[in-house]
Short mmCIF file of C-alpha atoms in Angstrom, two decimals:
data_model
loop_
_atom_site.label_atom_id
_atom_site.label_comp_id
_atom_site.label_asym_id
_atom_site.label_seq_id
_atom_site.Cartn_x
_atom_site.Cartn_y
_atom_site.Cartn_z
CA MET M 98 176.69 87.64 75.94
CA LYS M 99 178.32 88.07 79.41
CA LYS M 100 177.10 84.74 80.57
CA ILE M 101 178.51 82.95 77.54
CA ILE M 102 181.91 84.58 77.84
CA ASN M 103 182.13 83.63 81.64
CA TYR M 104 181.23 80.12 80.86
CA ARG M 105 184.06 79.65 78.42
CA ILE M 106 186.62 81.93 79.93
CA VAL M 107 186.38 81.27 83.63
CA PHE M 108 187.89 78.01 84.69
CA LEU M 109 185.88 75.95 87.19
CA VAL M 110 188.54 74.63 89.50
CA SER M 111 188.13 71.46 91.49
CA ILE M 112 190.36 70.03 94.20
CA CYS M 113 190.81 66.28 94.71
CA LEU M 114 190.42 63.93 97.51
CA LEU M 115 193.09 61.48 96.69
CA LEU M 116 192.36 58.05 98.24
CA THR M 117 195.32 56.02 99.40
CA GLN M 118 193.90 52.55 99.60
CA VAL M 119 196.25 49.67 98.95
CA GLY M 120 195.47 47.89 95.56
CA CYS M 121 192.83 49.82 93.64
CA LYS M 122 193.19 53.51 94.12
CA LYS M 123 190.46 56.02 93.19
CA ILE M 124 191.43 59.28 91.63
CA LEU M 125 190.04 62.66 90.99
CA ASN M 126 187.04 62.85 93.38
CA PRO M 127 186.74 66.57 93.17
CA LEU M 128 185.80 68.79 95.96
CA PRO M 129 184.32 71.96 94.43
CA VAL M 130 185.54 75.17 96.10
CA GLY M 131 184.11 77.80 93.82
CA GLN M 132 185.65 79.67 90.83
CA GLN M 133 189.13 81.03 90.39
CA THR M 134 190.60 82.87 87.43
CA VAL M 135 192.93 80.94 85.19
CA ASP M 136 195.90 83.17 86.01
CA ALA M 137 195.48 82.56 89.75
CA ASN M 138 195.26 78.90 89.30
CA PHE M 139 198.25 78.23 87.15
CA THR M 140 201.09 79.28 89.30
CA ASP M 141 202.54 76.03 90.64
CA PHE M 142 202.37 72.21 90.59
CA ASN M 143 199.39 72.07 92.85
CA GLY M 144 197.33 74.39 90.69
CA SER M 145 198.25 72.46 87.61
CA LEU M 146 197.32 69.15 89.21
CA THR M 147 194.07 70.58 90.30
CA ALA M 148 193.36 71.86 86.77
CA VAL M 149 194.14 68.43 85.27
CA ASN M 150 191.89 66.82 87.83
CA GLY M 151 189.21 69.18 86.90
CA ILE M 152 189.20 67.80 83.40
CA TYR M 153 188.56 64.27 84.66
CA ALA M 154 185.90 65.67 87.04
CA GLN M 155 183.67 66.74 84.28
CA LEU M 156 183.11 63.14 83.36
CA THR M 157 181.44 62.50 86.69
CA ASN M 158 180.35 66.01 87.75
CA GLY M 159 178.32 66.64 84.67
CA ASN M 160 175.86 64.59 82.79
CA LEU M 161 177.95 62.25 80.73
CA TYR M 162 178.45 59.29 82.97
CA ARG M 163 176.38 60.52 85.97
CA GLY M 164 173.58 62.96 86.39
CA ASN M 165 171.47 62.39 83.41
CA ASN M 166 173.93 59.78 81.98
CA GLN M 167 173.62 61.29 78.56
CA LEU M 168 176.55 59.65 76.99
CA ILE M 169 175.47 56.25 78.22
CA ASN M 170 171.95 57.06 76.90
CA VAL M 171 173.17 57.31 73.37
CA ASP M 172 172.85 53.47 73.24
CA TYR M 173 169.10 53.77 73.54
CA ALA M 174 169.34 54.50 69.81
CA SER M 175 171.07 51.13 69.15
CA ASP M 176 169.46 47.69 69.03
CA ASP M 177 170.81 46.71 72.43
CA VAL M 178 169.05 49.01 74.97
CA LEU M 179 165.43 49.67 75.63
CA ASP M 180 163.39 51.62 78.18
CA ASP M 181 161.15 50.12 80.93
CA PRO M 182 158.11 48.89 78.92
CA GLN M 183 155.59 49.77 81.62
CA THR M 184 156.91 53.27 82.61
CA VAL M 185 158.16 54.54 79.31
CA SER M 186 159.68 57.95 79.67
CA ALA M 187 159.83 60.59 77.02
CA ARG M 188 163.39 61.11 78.03
CA TYR M 189 164.47 57.70 76.78
CA SER M 190 161.84 56.66 74.23
CA LEU M 191 162.53 59.83 72.11
CA ILE M 192 165.93 58.45 71.63
CA ASP M 193 164.84 54.87 71.29
CA TYR M 194 162.32 55.60 68.59
CA PHE M 195 164.24 58.38 66.79
CA GLU M 196 161.75 61.16 67.68
CA ILE M 197 164.13 63.43 69.39
CA SER M 198 164.05 67.17 68.17
CA ALA M 199 166.50 70.01 68.23
CA ASN M 200 164.78 71.34 71.38
CA ASN M 201 166.07 68.70 73.83
CA ASN M 202 168.16 68.47 77.00
CA MET M 203 170.24 65.45 75.99
CA THR M 204 172.11 66.82 73.13
CA PHE M 205 172.64 70.11 74.81
CA GLN M 206 174.23 68.38 77.88
CA LEU M 207 176.34 66.24 75.68
CA TRP M 208 177.54 69.25 73.75
CA ASP M 209 178.04 71.40 76.85
CA ASP M 210 179.89 68.79 78.90
CA PHE M 211 182.35 67.72 76.15
CA TYR M 212 183.03 71.38 75.32
CA LYS M 213 183.76 72.06 78.99
CA ILE M 214 186.25 69.20 78.84
CA ILE M 215 187.82 70.65 75.65
CA HIS M 216 188.02 74.18 77.19
CA ARG M 217 189.70 72.82 80.39
CA SER M 218 192.11 70.71 78.34
CA ASN M 219 193.05 73.73 76.17
CA VAL M 220 193.85 75.75 79.22
CA VAL M 221 196.07 73.03 80.67
CA ILE M 222 197.81 72.55 77.24
CA ALA M 223 198.49 76.27 76.92
CA ARG M 224 199.47 77.08 80.54
CA VAL M 225 201.37 74.08 82.03
CA PRO M 226 204.34 74.45 79.65
CA THR M 227 205.15 77.92 81.10
CA ILE M 228 205.12 76.97 84.75
CA VAL M 229 208.27 76.04 86.58
CA PHE M 230 207.76 73.09 89.05
CA PRO M 231 210.11 72.71 91.99
CA THR M 232 212.60 69.78 91.78
CA ILE M 233 210.48 67.52 94.11
CA PHE M 234 207.60 67.76 91.60
CA GLU M 235 209.57 67.41 88.40
CA THR M 236 209.04 63.71 87.93
CA ASN M 237 206.25 61.31 88.85
CA GLY M 238 206.56 57.90 90.46
CA THR M 239 207.81 56.20 87.33
CA GLY M 240 210.47 58.86 86.63
CA SER M 241 208.44 60.48 83.86
CA SER M 242 208.08 64.29 83.71
CA PHE M 243 204.99 65.47 85.51
CA LYS M 244 204.66 68.42 83.13
CA GLU M 245 204.66 66.09 80.14
CA GLN M 246 202.21 63.83 81.95
CA PHE M 247 199.72 66.69 82.58
CA ILE M 248 199.94 67.84 78.93
CA GLY M 249 199.43 64.23 77.78
CA GLU M 250 196.45 63.79 79.97
CA ALA M 251 194.85 67.01 78.57
CA LEU M 252 195.58 65.97 75.05
CA PHE M 253 193.93 62.62 75.66
CA MET M 254 190.85 64.27 77.19
CA ARG M 255 190.49 66.79 74.36
CA ALA M 256 190.78 63.88 71.75
CA PHE M 257 188.24 61.87 73.75
CA ALA M 258 185.74 64.68 73.81
CA ASN M 259 186.14 65.53 70.10
CA PHE M 260 185.96 61.82 69.17
CA ASN M 261 182.62 61.58 70.84
CA LEU M 262 181.29 64.92 69.48
CA VAL M 263 182.24 64.11 65.83
CA ARG M 264 180.61 60.75 65.97
CA LEU M 265 177.39 62.13 67.49
CA PHE M 266 177.02 65.40 65.48
CA GLY M 267 179.40 65.19 62.40
CA ASP M 268 181.04 68.58 61.73
CA ILE M 269 181.70 70.44 64.94
CA PRO M 270 183.46 73.60 66.04
CA LEU M 271 187.10 72.65 66.51
CA ARG M 272 188.71 74.38 69.46
CA THR M 273 192.32 73.97 69.84
CA LYS M 274 193.22 77.12 71.76
CA GLU M 275 192.23 78.54 75.09
CA ILE M 276 189.41 81.31 74.66
CA THR M 277 190.65 84.56 75.98
CA SER M 278 188.34 87.14 74.42
CA ALA M 279 184.65 87.47 73.28
CA ASN M 280 185.40 87.42 69.75
CA GLU M 281 186.80 83.88 69.96
CA VAL M 282 183.56 82.39 71.32
CA ASN M 283 181.57 81.84 68.13
CA ILE M 284 183.21 79.77 65.46
CA PRO M 285 181.70 77.61 62.63
CA ARG M 286 181.71 73.89 62.35
CA ALA M 287 184.91 72.19 61.09
CA LYS M 288 184.76 69.34 58.64
CA VAL M 289 184.77 65.88 60.02
CA ALA M 290 188.11 65.03 58.33
CA ASP M 291 189.70 68.06 59.90
CA VAL M 292 188.27 67.00 63.39
CA TYR M 293 189.81 63.49 62.99
CA ALA M 294 193.06 64.86 61.89
CA GLN M 295 193.30 66.80 65.08
CA ILE M 296 192.26 63.86 67.17
CA GLU M 297 194.96 61.82 65.65
CA LYS M 298 197.48 64.51 66.18
CA ASP M 299 196.50 64.95 69.81
CA LEU M 300 196.65 61.16 70.56
CA SER M 301 199.97 60.57 68.72
CA LEU M 302 201.49 63.35 70.87
CA ALA M 303 199.83 62.03 74.02
CA VAL M 304 201.30 58.59 73.44
CA LEU M 305 204.81 60.24 73.65
CA LYS M 306 204.06 62.18 76.78
CA LEU M 307 201.98 59.88 78.95
CA PRO M 308 203.67 57.41 81.29
CA ILE M 309 203.30 53.66 80.77
CA SER M 310 201.84 53.10 84.25
CA TYR M 311 201.34 54.77 87.66
CA THR M 312 202.91 53.69 91.02
CA ASN M 313 199.87 54.67 93.12
CA SER M 314 202.25 56.40 95.41
CA GLY M 315 200.89 60.02 95.75
CA ASN M 316 199.27 62.99 94.12
CA GLY M 317 199.47 62.75 90.33
CA ASN M 318 200.45 59.04 90.51
CA GLU M 319 197.13 57.52 91.12
CA ARG M 320 195.98 54.45 89.13
CA GLY M 321 193.00 55.30 86.93
CA ARG M 322 194.82 58.20 85.17
CA VAL M 323 195.23 57.72 81.38
CA THR M 324 198.41 56.08 80.25
CA LYS M 325 200.27 55.67 76.96
CA TRP M 326 198.18 52.45 76.54
CA SER M 327 195.08 54.42 77.09
CA ALA M 328 195.97 56.80 74.30
CA LEU M 329 197.02 54.01 72.02
CA GLY M 330 193.68 52.23 72.71
CA LEU M 331 191.64 55.37 71.99
CA LEU M 332 193.74 55.97 68.76
CA ALA M 333 192.97 52.35 67.64
CA ASP M 334 189.24 53.12 68.05
CA VAL M 335 189.66 56.38 66.17
CA TYR M 336 191.43 54.59 63.27
CA LEU M 337 188.95 51.81 63.19
CA THR M 338 186.01 54.31 63.07
CA GLN M 339 187.58 55.88 60.05
CA LYS M 340 188.24 52.46 58.45
CA LYS M 341 191.98 53.08 58.54
CA PHE M 342 192.43 49.36 59.28
CA THR M 343 196.17 49.19 58.86
CA GLU M 344 196.66 51.89 61.54
CA ALA M 345 193.93 50.45 63.84
CA ARG M 346 195.58 47.02 63.67
CA ALA M 347 199.06 48.43 64.49
CA SER M 348 197.78 50.61 67.39
CA ALA M 349 195.81 47.78 68.98
CA LEU M 350 198.77 45.40 68.61
CA GLN M 351 200.98 47.93 70.39
CA VAL M 352 198.65 47.82 73.37
CA ILE M 353 198.25 44.02 73.31
CA GLN M 354 202.10 43.68 73.26
CA ASN M 355 202.55 46.31 76.04
CA ASN M 356 205.48 46.06 78.52
CA SER M 357 203.48 47.25 81.48
CA GLY M 358 201.57 44.13 82.56
CA PHE M 359 198.23 44.92 81.06
CA HIS M 360 196.30 41.86 79.86
CA ILE M 361 192.85 40.45 79.95
CA ASN M 362 191.60 39.10 83.26
CA ASN M 363 191.10 35.38 83.55
CA ASN M 364 187.34 35.96 84.55
CA TYR M 365 184.96 38.22 82.77
CA ARG M 366 183.41 39.23 86.08
CA ASP M 367 186.68 40.70 87.30
CA ASN M 368 186.14 43.72 85.16
CA PHE M 369 183.01 45.03 86.94
CA PHE M 370 183.19 46.37 90.47
CA PRO M 371 179.64 45.57 91.59
CA ILE M 372 180.08 41.96 90.57
CA ASN M 373 183.57 41.16 91.80
CA GLY M 374 183.67 42.87 95.07
CA GLY M 375 186.06 45.63 94.68
CA ASN M 376 188.69 45.23 91.85
CA GLU M 377 188.88 48.38 89.83
CA ASN M 378 191.53 49.69 87.41
CA THR M 379 192.61 46.10 86.97
CA VAL M 380 195.26 44.75 84.51
CA GLU M 381 192.55 44.68 81.87
CA SER M 382 191.55 48.30 82.31
CA LEU M 383 192.88 50.97 79.92
CA PHE M 384 190.48 53.71 80.90
CA GLU M 385 187.55 53.71 83.23
CA ILE M 386 185.42 56.52 84.84
CA GLN M 387 186.19 56.75 88.61
CA PHE M 388 183.39 56.75 91.02
CA SER M 389 183.15 56.77 94.82
CA SER M 390 180.32 57.04 97.17
CA SER M 391 182.65 58.24 100.07
CA GLY M 392 181.28 61.78 99.94
CA ILE M 393 183.21 64.61 98.22
CA GLY M 394 180.89 67.61 98.30
CA PRO M 395 181.86 70.92 100.04
CA THR M 396 180.84 69.49 103.43
CA GLY M 397 182.16 65.91 102.70
CA THR M 398 178.66 64.52 102.78
CA ALA M 399 177.38 64.85 99.22
CA ALA M 400 178.01 61.53 97.49
CA GLN M 401 179.68 61.45 94.08
CA GLY M 402 178.97 57.83 93.38
CA ASN M 403 177.51 56.57 90.18
CA ASN M 404 173.68 56.37 89.77
CA PHE M 405 173.57 53.22 87.79
CA ALA M 406 171.42 51.36 90.34
CA ALA M 407 168.88 54.01 90.00
CA LEU M 408 168.80 53.74 86.21
CA MET M 409 169.23 49.98 85.83
CA GLY M 410 168.00 48.17 88.87
CA PRO M 411 164.57 46.74 89.71
CA THR M 412 161.99 49.31 90.72
CA THR M 413 161.51 47.42 93.97
CA ASP M 414 164.98 48.43 95.21
CA ALA M 415 164.49 51.91 96.71
CA ALA M 416 167.49 51.58 99.06
CA GLY M 417 170.01 54.25 98.74
CA GLY M 418 167.36 56.89 98.60
CA VAL M 419 166.33 56.65 94.95
CA PRO M 420 163.87 54.07 93.58
CA SER M 421 165.14 52.63 90.27
CA ILE M 422 163.31 53.36 87.16
CA ALA M 423 164.46 50.04 85.50
CA ALA M 424 164.95 52.04 82.31
CA TYR M 425 168.26 50.65 80.88
CA ARG M 426 167.34 47.09 79.92
CA PRO M 427 168.54 44.78 77.09
CA SER M 428 166.57 44.09 74.01
CA ASP M 429 164.95 40.60 74.25
CA ASN M 430 162.91 38.89 71.63
CA ALA M 431 161.30 36.74 74.25
CA SER M 432 160.00 39.71 76.31
CA LEU M 433 156.18 39.86 76.56
CA LEU M 434 156.47 43.56 77.41
CA GLY M 435 157.16 46.47 75.14
CA ASN M 436 158.09 44.68 71.96
CA GLU M 437 156.55 45.55 68.63
CA PRO M 438 154.93 42.48 66.79
CA GLY M 439 157.59 40.54 64.97
CA PHE M 440 160.42 42.02 67.03
CA LEU M 441 163.82 40.29 66.38
CA GLY M 442 167.61 41.00 66.82
CA GLY M 443 167.44 41.12 70.63
CA LEU M 444 170.80 41.35 72.41
CA ILE M 445 169.80 38.44 74.73
CA GLN M 446 169.37 36.10 71.88
CA GLU M 447 172.93 36.79 70.82
CA TYR M 448 174.36 34.71 73.67
CA GLU M 449 174.87 30.97 73.53
CA THR M 450 173.72 28.72 76.30
CA GLY M 451 176.42 28.64 78.97
CA ASP M 452 177.99 32.02 78.08
CA LEU M 453 178.76 33.57 81.53
CA ARG M 454 178.67 36.90 80.04
CA LEU M 455 174.88 36.64 79.95
CA THR M 456 174.45 36.05 83.66
CA THR M 457 177.07 38.67 84.57
CA ASN M 458 175.46 41.32 82.47
CA PHE M 459 171.80 40.59 83.05
CA ALA M 460 169.42 39.32 85.82
CA MET M 461 165.67 39.14 86.29
CA GLY M 462 164.21 42.01 88.26
CA ARG M 463 160.69 43.32 89.13
CA ILE M 464 159.42 46.46 87.47
CA GLY M 465 156.54 48.83 87.63
CA THR M 466 153.29 46.96 88.38
CA GLY M 467 155.12 43.61 89.33
CA ALA M 468 156.22 42.16 86.02
CA THR M 469 159.64 40.49 86.00
CA ILE M 470 161.94 40.94 83.13
CA LEU M 471 165.66 40.87 82.34
CA LEU M 472 167.47 43.98 83.57
CA THR M 473 171.01 45.26 83.32
CA ASN M 474 173.03 43.78 86.22
CA LYS M 475 176.52 44.56 84.93
CA PHE M 476 176.99 47.77 86.95
CA TYR M 477 174.14 47.32 89.42
CA GLU M 478 174.92 47.51 93.13
CA PRO M 479 171.96 46.46 95.20
CA GLY M 480 170.88 49.16 97.71
CA ARG M 481 173.08 51.85 96.36
CA GLY M 482 170.58 53.89 94.46
CA SER M 483 172.51 56.97 93.18
CA THR M 484 175.55 56.41 95.36
CA GLY M 485 177.31 53.53 93.64
CA ASN M 486 180.98 52.80 94.13
CA GLY M 487 181.67 50.95 90.86
CA ASN M 488 183.69 52.50 88.01
CA TYR M 489 182.46 52.54 84.42
CA PRO M 490 184.83 50.92 81.78
CA VAL M 491 185.55 52.87 78.70
CA TYR M 492 188.46 50.83 77.19
CA ARG M 493 189.47 47.33 78.17
CA MET M 494 192.20 45.09 76.79
CA ALA M 495 189.38 42.86 75.47
CA GLU M 496 188.42 45.53 72.97
CA MET M 497 192.02 45.76 71.77
CA TYR M 498 191.61 42.01 70.75
CA LEU M 499 188.44 42.83 69.05
CA ILE M 500 189.89 45.89 67.20
CA TYR M 501 192.87 43.86 66.09
CA ALA M 502 190.64 41.04 64.80
CA GLU M 503 188.26 43.34 63.01
CA ALA M 504 190.88 45.44 61.41
CA THR M 505 192.94 42.45 60.28
CA ASN M 506 189.81 40.80 58.71
CA GLU M 507 188.84 43.96 56.86
CA LEU M 508 192.36 44.02 55.35
CA GLY M 509 191.67 40.68 53.72
CA THR M 510 191.13 37.60 55.85
CA PRO M 511 191.75 36.86 59.58
CA ASP M 512 195.24 35.75 60.69
CA ILE M 513 196.19 33.20 63.33
CA ALA M 514 196.40 35.95 66.03
CA SER M 515 192.91 37.28 65.25
CA ILE M 516 191.37 33.76 65.53
CA ASP M 517 193.35 33.24 68.88
CA TYR M 518 192.23 36.52 70.36
CA ILE M 519 188.60 35.76 69.54
CA ASN M 520 189.00 32.21 71.08
CA GLN M 521 190.52 33.56 74.20
CA LEU M 522 187.48 35.82 74.81
CA ARG M 523 185.18 32.87 74.01
CA ARG M 524 187.02 30.56 76.44
CA ARG M 525 186.82 33.14 79.12
CA ALA M 526 183.11 33.63 78.45
CA PHE M 527 182.44 29.95 79.11
CA GLY M 528 184.78 29.74 82.26
CA LEU M 529 187.65 27.92 80.37
CA GLN M 530 191.39 28.30 80.52
CA LEU M 531 192.48 31.06 78.10
CA SER M 532 195.37 29.23 76.57
CA THR M 533 193.72 25.78 76.20
CA ILE M 534 191.96 24.70 73.01
CA SER M 535 188.37 24.10 73.68
CA ALA M 536 185.07 23.00 72.13
CA ARG M 537 183.99 26.63 72.26
CA ASP M 538 186.71 27.82 69.96
CA ILE M 539 185.77 28.95 66.43
CA ALA M 540 187.15 27.17 63.44
CA THR M 541 190.53 28.33 62.12
CA LEU M 542 189.26 28.37 58.47
CA GLN M 543 187.18 31.52 58.13
CA THR M 544 186.24 33.67 55.15
CA GLN M 545 186.18 37.46 55.51
CA ILE M 546 182.40 37.50 55.66
CA SER M 547 182.05 34.71 58.21
CA PHE M 548 184.67 36.09 60.54
CA ARG M 549 183.18 39.55 60.20
CA THR M 550 179.90 38.14 61.54
CA ILE M 551 181.75 36.37 64.40
CA VAL M 552 183.59 39.56 65.42
CA GLN M 553 180.42 41.66 65.35
CA SER M 554 178.72 39.11 67.53
CA GLU M 555 181.64 38.77 70.02
CA ARG M 556 181.88 42.62 70.36
CA ARG M 557 178.04 42.80 71.06
CA LYS M 558 178.31 40.19 73.77
CA GLU M 559 181.70 41.21 75.31
CA LEU M 560 180.97 44.99 75.44
CA ALA M 561 177.21 44.92 76.14
CA MET M 562 175.97 48.05 77.87
CA GLU M 563 179.41 49.62 77.77
CA ASN M 564 178.27 52.39 75.44
CA LYS M 565 179.71 50.76 72.23
CA ARG M 566 176.90 49.45 70.29
CA TRP M 567 175.52 52.61 68.64
CA PHE M 568 178.96 53.64 67.55
CA ASP M 569 179.59 50.05 66.26
CA MET M 570 176.43 50.25 64.23
CA LEU M 571 177.54 53.54 62.72
CA ARG M 572 180.73 51.95 61.64
CA TYR M 573 178.91 48.97 60.17
CA GLY M 574 176.95 51.32 57.93
CA LEU M 575 173.45 52.27 56.91
CA PRO M 576 172.27 48.92 55.38
CA PHE M 577 173.24 47.15 58.66
CA MET M 578 171.45 49.81 60.70
CA GLN M 579 168.26 49.66 58.60
CA ASP M 580 168.08 45.87 58.86
CA ALA M 581 168.73 45.96 62.66
CA LEU M 582 166.58 48.83 63.60
CA VAL M 583 163.71 49.05 61.02
CA ASN M 584 163.35 45.46 59.78
CA LYS M 585 164.01 43.61 63.01
CA GLN M 586 163.00 46.02 65.72
CA LYS M 587 160.33 47.98 63.99
CA ARG M 588 161.71 51.46 64.64
CA ILE M 589 160.33 52.86 61.46
CA LYS M 590 161.40 56.46 61.97
CA PHE M 591 165.03 55.60 61.60
CA ASN M 592 166.62 56.84 58.40
CA GLN M 593 169.98 58.10 57.24
CA THR M 594 169.60 61.53 58.76
CA LYS M 595 169.17 59.82 62.21
CA MET M 596 172.74 58.58 62.01
CA LEU M 597 173.57 62.01 63.63
CA PHE M 598 171.91 63.65 66.54
CA PRO M 599 170.51 67.16 66.35
CA ILE M 600 172.59 70.01 67.63
CA ALA M 601 170.57 71.54 70.60
CA GLN M 602 168.66 74.55 69.29
CA ILE M 603 170.02 76.74 72.06
CA GLU M 604 173.54 76.29 70.68
CA ILE M 605 172.44 77.46 67.27
CA ASP M 606 170.62 80.42 68.82
CA LEU M 607 173.76 81.43 70.72
CA ASN M 608 176.16 80.82 67.78
CA PRO M 609 174.64 81.78 64.47
CA LEU M 610 177.60 80.31 62.58
CA ILE M 611 176.41 76.80 63.44
CA ILE M 612 174.05 75.20 60.89
CA GLN M 613 171.68 72.36 62.15
CA ASN M 614 172.14 68.80 60.89
CA PRO M 615 169.76 67.74 58.08
CA GLY M 616 166.47 66.22 59.23
CA TYR M 617 165.89 68.24 62.36
#
């Protein structure tokens, strides 16, 4: 029991190396210096900043977007992502073929990392309001209150963690307060509706507290931190997931009509660092996971870059110290390797001839014994291994266009703006001017059913390999999933119970108030 209490009560503190490059500015590259108690940490501005940065740090220090990449791996369950067909690993194929059991590392690490984020957020939300900042640290670069900003960042992160947990596991323990005693550790699962109500409450408050932008002018002002628009974007996704289409539409529209200069890039490639040569946190970015290979360990030598090249690249690329396992590839009907007889519904076949998103997202690469197949190129940095520099996008302005279009259509039929937003994304995909009518535009006369199909297709192509497809499929519903996964891709073990992941058995053993999801 002592180990459990320490895990939840002792706050793991991280310091930051705050890069001051002109243009794109990395944030929150944490330098772990050991453990300090919460009381010792929360005494001044610097301690509060460090604590907030420690929340962000869990996204890259743990196994969500780095390490074992468990949040990204969720998409193996979708119809978009497959393992390397020649070196199929139990780690990925268990997800791919819905054979994962309660005794697994994946769901434990997802649960563990997200609850660490929630715990750290709760500590910030509870402690920061009581601290007196000196005058010089009262306001950030935009004139907003640093104290309000820190609380807003923590509210966003708590909502983000809960949103992922509730979609992955259903009912979950809902923690909204700092744990200060042993008898607060074990609590039962809260109903999905209650979790979503808390997420909405957190994000609505975060919208009021977060700044609209950052000046990139010093500690706490770095680009890459979440803004008001980040919170509204996440809120739009939360509403869409619950089929609250009126609210989703309104939230997405607020982001689209922002007064802070955010808009979609002219070129699709500009959103992805390995492809475009260095632009990160661009005008299209609402929230992305920050990575740097500059070295941020205790001695300044341990890299904290992403490991996407090791996961996605060709196995022949061993530069950077780690050979790729080529294990994060797109589904492809035409592949001669790894497909079941009659395999259909491949992601590659979704793209039209000439769509630049196809060649940006994927490229031919050599695997295993020498076969060449399409691999994920979107985040791949040749020669980087596990030390990639590129950030990982979580929310982009393009998704706000897609959310607006989907929500509006589900309220009846698409409006002129919905058609225009989809057409702008399609024009960009074919290298055309965003504001000029083109032969690639969809027709203005659409039924609800026809436009629904178009939006689903555009989401799949635009957001490919960005950890969206599984959650989209959940929103589309069981019949859609059965057709895509069982009928087309022959994953016969999928059924309704597999729409949720199992809670790791170790969590149930530690907390007897938690009951396992059906089917596991």
